[in-house]
Coordinates of C-alpha atoms and ligand atoms in Angstrom, one line a residue:
X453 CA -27.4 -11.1 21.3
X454 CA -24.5 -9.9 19.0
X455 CA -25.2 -6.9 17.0
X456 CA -24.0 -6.2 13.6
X457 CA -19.7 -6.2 13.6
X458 CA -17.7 -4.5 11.3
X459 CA -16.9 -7.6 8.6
X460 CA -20.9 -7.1 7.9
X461 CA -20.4 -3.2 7.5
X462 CA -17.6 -3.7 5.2
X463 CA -19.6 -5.9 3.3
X464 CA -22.6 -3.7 3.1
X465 CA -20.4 -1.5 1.9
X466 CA -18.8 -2.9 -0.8
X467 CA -22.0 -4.5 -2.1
X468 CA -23.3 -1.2 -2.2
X469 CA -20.3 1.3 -3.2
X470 CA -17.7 -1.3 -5.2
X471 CA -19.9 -4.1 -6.4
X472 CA -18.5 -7.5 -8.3
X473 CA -15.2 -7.3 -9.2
X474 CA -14.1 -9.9 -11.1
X475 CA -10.3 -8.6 -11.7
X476 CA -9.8 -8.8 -8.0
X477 CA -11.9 -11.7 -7.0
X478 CA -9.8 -13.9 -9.3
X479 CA -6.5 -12.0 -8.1
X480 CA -7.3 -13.7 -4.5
X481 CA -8.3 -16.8 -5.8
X482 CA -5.2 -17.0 -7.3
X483 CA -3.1 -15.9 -4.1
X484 CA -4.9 -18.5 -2.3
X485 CA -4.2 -21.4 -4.7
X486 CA -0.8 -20.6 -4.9
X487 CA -0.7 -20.4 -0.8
X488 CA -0.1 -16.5 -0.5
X489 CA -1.0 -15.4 2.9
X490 CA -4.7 -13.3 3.2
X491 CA -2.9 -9.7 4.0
X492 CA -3.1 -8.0 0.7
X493 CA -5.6 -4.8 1.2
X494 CA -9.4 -5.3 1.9
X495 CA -11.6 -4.5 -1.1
X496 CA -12.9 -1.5 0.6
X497 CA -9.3 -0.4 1.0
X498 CA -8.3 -0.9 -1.9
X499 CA -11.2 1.1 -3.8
X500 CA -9.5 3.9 -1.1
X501 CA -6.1 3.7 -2.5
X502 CA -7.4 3.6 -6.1
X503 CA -9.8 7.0 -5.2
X504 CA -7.1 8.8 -3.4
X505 CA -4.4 8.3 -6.2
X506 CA -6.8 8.9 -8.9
X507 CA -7.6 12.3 -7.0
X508 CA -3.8 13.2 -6.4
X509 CA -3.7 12.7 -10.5
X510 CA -1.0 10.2 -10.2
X511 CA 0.6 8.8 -13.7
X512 CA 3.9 7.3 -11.8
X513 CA 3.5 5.3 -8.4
X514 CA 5.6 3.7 -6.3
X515 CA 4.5 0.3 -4.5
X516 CA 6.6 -1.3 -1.7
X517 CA 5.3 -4.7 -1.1
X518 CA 3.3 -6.4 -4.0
X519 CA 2.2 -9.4 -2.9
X520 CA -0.3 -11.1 -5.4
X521 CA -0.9 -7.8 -6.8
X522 CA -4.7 -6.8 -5.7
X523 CA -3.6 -3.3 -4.2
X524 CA -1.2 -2.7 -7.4
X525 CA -4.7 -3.6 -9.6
X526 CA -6.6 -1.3 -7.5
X527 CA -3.8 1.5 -8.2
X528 CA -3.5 0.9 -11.7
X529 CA -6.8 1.7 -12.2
X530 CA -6.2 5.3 -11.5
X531 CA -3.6 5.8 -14.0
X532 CA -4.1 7.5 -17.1
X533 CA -2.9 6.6 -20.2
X534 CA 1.2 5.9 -20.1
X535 CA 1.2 5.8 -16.6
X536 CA 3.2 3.6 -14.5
X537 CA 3.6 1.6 -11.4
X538 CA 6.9 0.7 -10.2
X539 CA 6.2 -2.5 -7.2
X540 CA 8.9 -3.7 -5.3
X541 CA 8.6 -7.4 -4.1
X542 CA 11.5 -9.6 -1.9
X543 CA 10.0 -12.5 -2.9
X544 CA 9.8 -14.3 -6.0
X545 CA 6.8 -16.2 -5.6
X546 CA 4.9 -13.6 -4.8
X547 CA 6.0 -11.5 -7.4
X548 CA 5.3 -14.5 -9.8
X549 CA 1.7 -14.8 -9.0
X550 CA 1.2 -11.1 -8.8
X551 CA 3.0 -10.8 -12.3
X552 CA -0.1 -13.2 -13.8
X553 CA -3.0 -11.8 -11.6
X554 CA -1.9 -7.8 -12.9
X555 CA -1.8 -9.2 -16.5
X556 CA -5.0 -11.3 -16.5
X557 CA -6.5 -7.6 -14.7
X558 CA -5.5 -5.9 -18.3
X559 CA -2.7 -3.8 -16.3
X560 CA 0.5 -5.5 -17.7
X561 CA 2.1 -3.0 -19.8
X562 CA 1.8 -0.7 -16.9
X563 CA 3.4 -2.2 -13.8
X564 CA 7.1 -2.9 -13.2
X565 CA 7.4 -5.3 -11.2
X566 CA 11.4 -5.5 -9.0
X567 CA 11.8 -8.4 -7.2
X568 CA 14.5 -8.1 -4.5
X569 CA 15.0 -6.1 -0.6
X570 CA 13.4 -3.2 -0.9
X571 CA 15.5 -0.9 0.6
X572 CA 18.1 -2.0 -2.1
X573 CA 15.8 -1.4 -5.0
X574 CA 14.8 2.1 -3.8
X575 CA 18.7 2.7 -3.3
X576 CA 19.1 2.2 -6.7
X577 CA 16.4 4.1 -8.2
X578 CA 17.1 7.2 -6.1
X579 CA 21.0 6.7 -7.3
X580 CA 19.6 5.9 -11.5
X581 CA 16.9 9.6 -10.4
X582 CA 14.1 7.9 -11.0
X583 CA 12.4 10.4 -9.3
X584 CA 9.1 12.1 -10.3
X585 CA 6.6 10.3 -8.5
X586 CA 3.3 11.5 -7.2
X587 CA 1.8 8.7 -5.3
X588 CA 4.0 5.6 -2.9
X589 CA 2.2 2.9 -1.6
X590 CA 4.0 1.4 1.3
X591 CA 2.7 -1.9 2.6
X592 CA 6.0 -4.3 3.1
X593 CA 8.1 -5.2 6.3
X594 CA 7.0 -2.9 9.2
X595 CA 10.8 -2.6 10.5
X596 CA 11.9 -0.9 7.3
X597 CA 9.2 1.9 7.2
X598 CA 11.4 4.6 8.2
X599 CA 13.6 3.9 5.8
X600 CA 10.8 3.9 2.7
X601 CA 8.9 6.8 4.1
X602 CA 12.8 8.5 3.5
X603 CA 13.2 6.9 -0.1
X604 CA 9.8 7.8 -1.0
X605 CA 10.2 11.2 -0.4
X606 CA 13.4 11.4 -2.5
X607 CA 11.5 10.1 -5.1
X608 CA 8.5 12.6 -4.8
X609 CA 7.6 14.8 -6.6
X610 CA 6.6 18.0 -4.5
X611 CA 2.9 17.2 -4.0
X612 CA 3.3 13.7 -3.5
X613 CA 0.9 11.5 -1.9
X614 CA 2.5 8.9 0.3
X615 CA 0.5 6.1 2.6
X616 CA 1.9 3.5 4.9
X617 CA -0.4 0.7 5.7
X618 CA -0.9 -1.1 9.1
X619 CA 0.3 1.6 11.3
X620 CA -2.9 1.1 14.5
X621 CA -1.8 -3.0 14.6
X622 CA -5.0 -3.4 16.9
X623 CA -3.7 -0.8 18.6
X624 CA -0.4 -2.2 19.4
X625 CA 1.4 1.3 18.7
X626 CA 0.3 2.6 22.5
X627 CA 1.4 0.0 24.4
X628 CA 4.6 0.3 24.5
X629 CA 5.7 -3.0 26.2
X630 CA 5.4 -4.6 22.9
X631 CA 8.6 -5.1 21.2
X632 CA 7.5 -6.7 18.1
X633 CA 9.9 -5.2 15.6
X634 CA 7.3 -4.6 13.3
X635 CA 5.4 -2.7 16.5
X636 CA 9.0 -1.0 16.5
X637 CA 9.5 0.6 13.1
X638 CA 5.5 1.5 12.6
X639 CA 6.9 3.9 16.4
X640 CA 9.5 4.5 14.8
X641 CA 7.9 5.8 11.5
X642 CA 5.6 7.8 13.3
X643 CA 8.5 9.2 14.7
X644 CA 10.5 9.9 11.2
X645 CA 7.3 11.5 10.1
X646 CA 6.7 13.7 13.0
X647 CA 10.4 15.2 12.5
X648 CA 10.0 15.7 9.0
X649 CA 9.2 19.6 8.0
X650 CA 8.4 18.2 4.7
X651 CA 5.6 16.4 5.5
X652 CA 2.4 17.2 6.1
X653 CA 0.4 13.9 7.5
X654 CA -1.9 12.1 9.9
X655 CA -3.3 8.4 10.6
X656 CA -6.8 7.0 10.0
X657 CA -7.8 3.8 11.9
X658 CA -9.5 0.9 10.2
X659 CA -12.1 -1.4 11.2
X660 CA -13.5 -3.6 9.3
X661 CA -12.3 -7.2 6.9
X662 CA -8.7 -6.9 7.8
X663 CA -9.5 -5.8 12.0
X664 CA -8.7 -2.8 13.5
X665 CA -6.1 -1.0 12.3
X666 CA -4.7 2.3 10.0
X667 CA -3.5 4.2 7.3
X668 CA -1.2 7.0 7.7
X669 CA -1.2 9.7 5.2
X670 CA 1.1 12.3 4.1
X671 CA 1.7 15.0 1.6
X672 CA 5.3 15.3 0.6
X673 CA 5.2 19.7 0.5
X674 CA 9.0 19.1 -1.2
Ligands
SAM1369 C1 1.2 -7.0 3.3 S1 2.0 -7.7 1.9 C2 1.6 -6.6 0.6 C3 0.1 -6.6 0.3 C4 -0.2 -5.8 -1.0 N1 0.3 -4.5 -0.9 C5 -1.7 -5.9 -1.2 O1 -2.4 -5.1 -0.5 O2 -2.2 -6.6 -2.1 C6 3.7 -7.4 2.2 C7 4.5 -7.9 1.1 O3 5.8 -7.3 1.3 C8 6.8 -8.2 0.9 N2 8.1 -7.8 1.6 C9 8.4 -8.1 2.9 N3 9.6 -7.6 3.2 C10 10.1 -7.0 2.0 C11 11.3 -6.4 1.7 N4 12.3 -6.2 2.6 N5 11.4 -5.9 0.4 C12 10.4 -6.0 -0.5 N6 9.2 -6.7 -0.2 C13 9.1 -7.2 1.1 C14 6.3 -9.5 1.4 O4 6.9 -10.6 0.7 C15 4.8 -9.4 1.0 O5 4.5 -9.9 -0.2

Protein backbone atom coordinates (compact mmCIF):
# COMPACT_ATOMS: atom_id res chain seq x y z
CA UNK A 1 0.00 0.00 0.00
CA UNK A 2 1.21 3.66 -0.90
CA UNK A 3 2.05 5.72 2.04
CA UNK A 4 1.53 9.29 2.28
CA UNK A 5 3.62 11.37 -0.85
CA UNK A 6 4.80 14.64 -0.75
CA UNK A 7 1.64 16.52 -2.70
CA UNK A 8 -0.23 15.42 0.66
CA UNK A 9 2.62 16.93 2.87
CA UNK A 10 2.55 20.04 1.02
CA UNK A 11 -1.00 20.18 1.52
CA UNK A 12 -0.94 19.49 5.19
CA UNK A 13 1.15 22.06 5.22
CA UNK A 14 -0.38 24.86 3.71
CA UNK A 15 -3.71 24.04 5.39
CA UNK A 16 -2.04 24.32 8.46
CA UNK A 17 0.83 27.21 8.06
CA UNK A 18 -0.75 29.50 4.97
CA UNK A 19 -4.43 28.85 4.97
CA UNK A 20 -7.14 30.20 2.18
CA UNK A 21 -5.74 32.59 0.09
CA UNK A 22 -8.05 34.08 -1.94
CA UNK A 23 -5.47 36.64 -3.87
CA UNK A 24 -3.65 33.72 -5.06
CA UNK A 25 -6.26 31.15 -5.66
CA UNK A 26 -7.92 33.59 -8.05
CA UNK A 27 -4.32 34.57 -9.55
CA UNK A 28 -4.28 30.68 -10.85
CA UNK A 29 -7.65 30.60 -11.77
CA UNK A 30 -6.92 33.24 -13.95
CA UNK A 31 -3.63 31.78 -15.43
CA UNK A 32 -5.52 28.72 -16.21
CA UNK A 33 -8.41 30.41 -18.00
CA UNK A 34 -6.24 32.37 -20.03
CA UNK A 35 -4.08 28.95 -20.77
CA UNK A 36 -0.84 29.90 -18.83
CA UNK A 37 1.16 26.87 -18.14
CA UNK A 38 0.94 25.45 -14.20
CA UNK A 39 4.88 26.44 -13.41
CA UNK A 40 4.47 29.62 -11.38
CA UNK A 41 5.73 28.82 -7.56
CA UNK A 42 3.84 26.27 -5.27
CA UNK A 43 1.92 28.08 -2.47
CA UNK A 44 4.23 26.73 -0.01
CA UNK A 45 6.96 28.31 -2.03
CA UNK A 46 5.76 31.10 -2.49
CA UNK A 47 4.91 31.93 1.37
CA UNK A 48 9.01 31.00 1.34
CA UNK A 49 9.85 33.77 -0.97
CA UNK A 50 7.48 36.23 0.66
CA UNK A 51 9.12 35.15 4.46
CA UNK A 52 12.67 35.25 3.23
CA UNK A 53 12.34 38.85 1.56
CA UNK A 54 10.30 40.11 4.28
CA UNK A 55 13.30 39.02 6.65
CA UNK A 56 16.05 40.47 4.27
CA UNK A 57 13.87 43.84 4.79
CA UNK A 58 13.45 44.26 1.16
CA UNK A 59 11.58 47.62 -0.19
CA UNK A 60 13.09 47.21 -4.01
CA UNK A 61 13.08 43.65 -5.72
CA UNK A 62 13.90 42.48 -8.70
CA UNK A 63 11.74 39.53 -10.48
CA UNK A 64 12.93 37.73 -13.68
CA UNK A 65 10.09 35.82 -15.04
CA UNK A 66 6.51 36.91 -14.07
CA UNK A 67 4.32 34.81 -15.39
CA UNK A 68 0.73 35.33 -14.12
CA UNK A 69 2.10 37.06 -11.30
CA UNK A 70 1.47 34.56 -8.06
CA UNK A 71 5.24 34.62 -6.94
CA UNK A 72 5.33 38.69 -7.60
CA UNK A 73 1.96 38.70 -5.18
CA UNK A 74 3.66 36.60 -2.74
CA UNK A 75 6.72 39.14 -2.83
CA UNK A 76 4.83 42.11 -2.72
CA UNK A 77 3.48 41.25 0.37
CA UNK A 78 6.76 41.77 2.14
CA UNK A 79 7.23 45.24 1.08
CA UNK A 80 6.72 48.11 3.18
CA UNK A 81 5.16 51.08 2.37
CA UNK A 82 6.74 52.65 -1.08
CA UNK A 83 8.30 49.69 -1.89
CA UNK A 84 8.74 48.26 -5.27
CA UNK A 85 8.96 45.35 -7.46
CA UNK A 86 10.53 45.60 -10.76
CA UNK A 87 9.27 41.98 -13.00
CA UNK A 88 10.61 41.36 -16.14
CA UNK A 89 8.38 39.28 -18.59
CA UNK A 90 9.28 38.25 -22.55
CA UNK A 91 5.91 37.62 -23.13
CA UNK A 92 3.09 39.80 -23.46
CA UNK A 93 0.35 37.59 -22.56
CA UNK A 94 1.71 36.60 -19.66
CA UNK A 95 2.52 39.86 -18.57
CA UNK A 96 -1.14 40.89 -19.47
CA UNK A 97 -2.76 38.41 -17.24
CA UNK A 98 -0.21 38.96 -14.48
CA UNK A 99 -0.81 42.79 -14.87
CA UNK A 100 -4.78 42.11 -13.78
CA UNK A 101 -4.18 39.18 -11.25
CA UNK A 102 -1.26 41.81 -9.20
CA UNK A 103 -4.00 44.55 -9.44
CA UNK A 104 -7.12 42.54 -8.37
CA UNK A 105 -4.31 41.25 -5.35
CA UNK A 106 -4.29 45.13 -4.13
CA UNK A 107 -0.39 45.28 -5.32
CA UNK A 108 -0.70 47.53 -8.41
CA UNK A 109 0.87 50.64 -7.56
CA UNK A 110 3.82 48.65 -6.50
CA UNK A 111 5.01 46.35 -9.27
CA UNK A 112 6.57 47.42 -12.61
CA UNK A 113 5.87 45.26 -14.77
CA UNK A 114 8.82 45.19 -18.33
CA UNK A 115 7.75 43.13 -20.91
CA UNK A 116 10.62 42.21 -23.23
CA UNK A 117 14.14 39.52 -23.22
CA UNK A 118 15.35 39.84 -20.06
CA UNK A 119 18.68 40.05 -20.45
CA UNK A 120 17.91 43.28 -22.50
CA UNK A 121 15.88 44.80 -19.75
CA UNK A 122 18.47 44.16 -17.06
CA UNK A 123 21.11 45.78 -19.65
CA UNK A 124 19.28 48.72 -19.57
CA UNK A 125 18.61 49.18 -15.95
CA UNK A 126 22.27 48.44 -15.03
CA UNK A 127 23.23 51.15 -17.97
CA UNK A 128 20.00 53.89 -16.50
CA UNK A 129 21.82 52.59 -12.38
CA UNK A 130 18.93 51.40 -11.27
CA UNK A 131 20.72 49.75 -8.77
CA UNK A 132 19.83 49.52 -5.02
CA UNK A 133 18.10 46.35 -4.74
CA UNK A 134 17.98 43.99 -1.86
CA UNK A 135 16.12 41.00 -2.93
CA UNK A 136 16.12 39.25 -7.05
CA UNK A 137 13.83 36.66 -7.75
CA UNK A 138 15.06 34.65 -10.72
CA UNK A 139 12.63 32.18 -12.10
CA UNK A 140 12.78 32.67 -16.28
CA UNK A 141 14.69 30.66 -19.02
CA UNK A 142 17.18 28.29 -17.36
CA UNK A 143 19.89 29.07 -20.29
CA UNK A 144 20.17 32.70 -19.27
CA UNK A 145 20.77 32.18 -15.45
CA UNK A 146 24.32 32.95 -15.57
CA UNK A 147 23.80 35.86 -17.09
CA UNK A 148 20.90 37.23 -14.33
CA UNK A 149 22.76 35.83 -11.43
CA UNK A 150 25.69 38.60 -13.08
CA UNK A 151 22.97 41.45 -13.66
CA UNK A 152 21.50 40.89 -10.30
CA UNK A 153 24.41 41.38 -8.56
CA UNK A 154 25.24 44.68 -10.34
CA UNK A 155 22.07 45.73 -9.21
CA UNK A 156 22.53 44.63 -5.45
CA UNK A 157 22.82 46.32 -3.03
CA UNK A 158 25.68 44.88 -0.66
CA UNK A 159 23.45 42.48 1.46
CA UNK A 160 21.39 41.44 -1.22
CA UNK A 161 19.31 38.37 -1.22
CA UNK A 162 19.32 36.66 -4.55
CA UNK A 163 17.36 33.10 -5.40
CA UNK A 164 17.28 31.12 -8.61
CA UNK A 165 14.49 28.71 -8.88
CA UNK A 166 14.57 25.16 -10.43
CA UNK A 167 18.14 24.50 -9.97
CA UNK A 168 17.76 20.17 -8.71
CA UNK A 169 15.31 19.55 -12.16
CA UNK A 170 14.58 16.01 -10.58
CA UNK A 171 17.90 15.83 -10.27
CA UNK A 172 18.86 16.36 -13.74
CA UNK A 173 22.00 18.66 -12.65
CA UNK A 174 24.23 15.23 -11.81
CA UNK A 175 23.80 13.43 -14.75
CA UNK A 176 25.57 14.91 -16.90
CA UNK A 177 24.55 13.21 -20.16
CA UNK A 178 21.68 15.44 -20.33
CA UNK A 179 22.12 18.27 -22.60
CA UNK A 180 18.95 19.98 -22.14
CA UNK A 181 20.05 23.64 -22.39
CA UNK A 182 18.09 24.49 -19.57
CA UNK A 183 20.05 21.34 -17.68
CA UNK A 184 23.07 23.42 -19.17
CA UNK A 185 22.79 26.98 -17.78
CA UNK A 186 21.31 25.74 -14.20
CA UNK A 187 25.52 23.74 -14.46
CA UNK A 188 26.51 26.47 -15.66
CA UNK A 189 25.02 28.83 -12.96
CA UNK A 190 26.23 26.73 -10.36
CA UNK A 191 29.39 27.25 -11.88
CA UNK A 192 29.17 31.30 -12.20
CA UNK A 193 28.19 31.17 -8.56
CA UNK A 194 30.96 28.90 -7.27
CA UNK A 195 33.62 31.41 -9.00
CA UNK A 196 32.06 34.35 -7.59
CA UNK A 197 34.11 35.76 -4.26
CA UNK A 198 31.10 37.93 -3.84
CA UNK A 199 28.74 35.45 -3.16
CA UNK A 200 28.00 33.71 -0.45
CA UNK A 201 25.30 30.68 -1.37
CA UNK A 202 24.05 27.15 -1.30
CA UNK A 203 20.96 25.07 -2.89
CA UNK A 204 17.98 23.64 -1.06
CA UNK A 205 16.03 20.79 -2.77
CA UNK A 206 12.30 20.70 -3.05
CA UNK A 207 9.79 18.07 -2.87
CA UNK A 208 6.54 18.51 -2.81
CA UNK A 209 3.38 20.22 -5.50
CA UNK A 210 5.85 21.18 -8.09
CA UNK A 211 8.27 17.49 -7.71
CA UNK A 212 11.58 17.38 -6.74
CA UNK A 213 13.57 20.02 -7.28
CA UNK A 214 15.61 23.42 -5.63
CA UNK A 215 16.24 26.70 -4.69
CA UNK A 216 19.66 28.18 -4.66
CA UNK A 217 20.42 30.93 -2.37
CA UNK A 218 22.87 33.58 -2.17
CA UNK A 219 23.92 36.66 -0.30
CA UNK A 220 25.46 39.23 -2.59
CA UNK A 221 28.54 40.37 0.36
CA UNK A 222 29.20 43.36 -2.43
C1 LIG B 1 8.57 29.64 -14.46
S1 LIG B 1 7.73 30.97 -15.19
C2 LIG B 1 7.73 32.19 -13.90
C3 LIG B 1 6.84 31.82 -12.76
C4 LIG B 1 6.62 32.92 -11.77
N1 LIG B 1 7.90 33.39 -11.24
C5 LIG B 1 5.77 32.41 -10.63
O1 LIG B 1 6.30 31.63 -9.81
O2 LIG B 1 4.59 32.77 -10.55
C6 LIG B 1 8.92 31.62 -16.29
C7 LIG B 1 8.48 32.88 -17.01
O3 LIG B 1 9.66 33.45 -17.62
C8 LIG B 1 9.31 33.96 -18.86
N2 LIG B 1 10.52 34.04 -19.70
C9 LIG B 1 11.11 33.04 -20.40
N3 LIG B 1 12.17 33.50 -21.04
C10 LIG B 1 12.29 34.81 -20.75
C11 LIG B 1 13.19 35.83 -21.13
N4 LIG B 1 14.22 35.59 -21.95
N5 LIG B 1 13.00 37.07 -20.63
C12 LIG B 1 11.96 37.33 -19.77
N6 LIG B 1 11.07 36.40 -19.39
C13 LIG B 1 11.22 35.15 -19.88
C14 LIG B 1 8.27 32.99 -19.41
O4 LIG B 1 7.49 33.59 -20.43
C15 LIG B 1 7.49 32.64 -18.14
O5 LIG B 1 6.37 33.48 -18.01
Amino acid sequence: MAGPDADAVDAYIVDRLVGADPAVEAALAANAAAGLPAIDVSIAQGKLLHLLAFQTGARRILEVGTLGGVSTIWLARALPDGGRIVTLEIDPHHAAVARDNIARAGHAGQVDIRVGPATAALDAMIAAGEGGFDFAFIDADKENNPAYVRAAMALARPGATIIVDNVVRKGGIVDLSDADPAMAGTRALYETVAAEPRLSATAIQTVGAKGWDGFLIARFIG
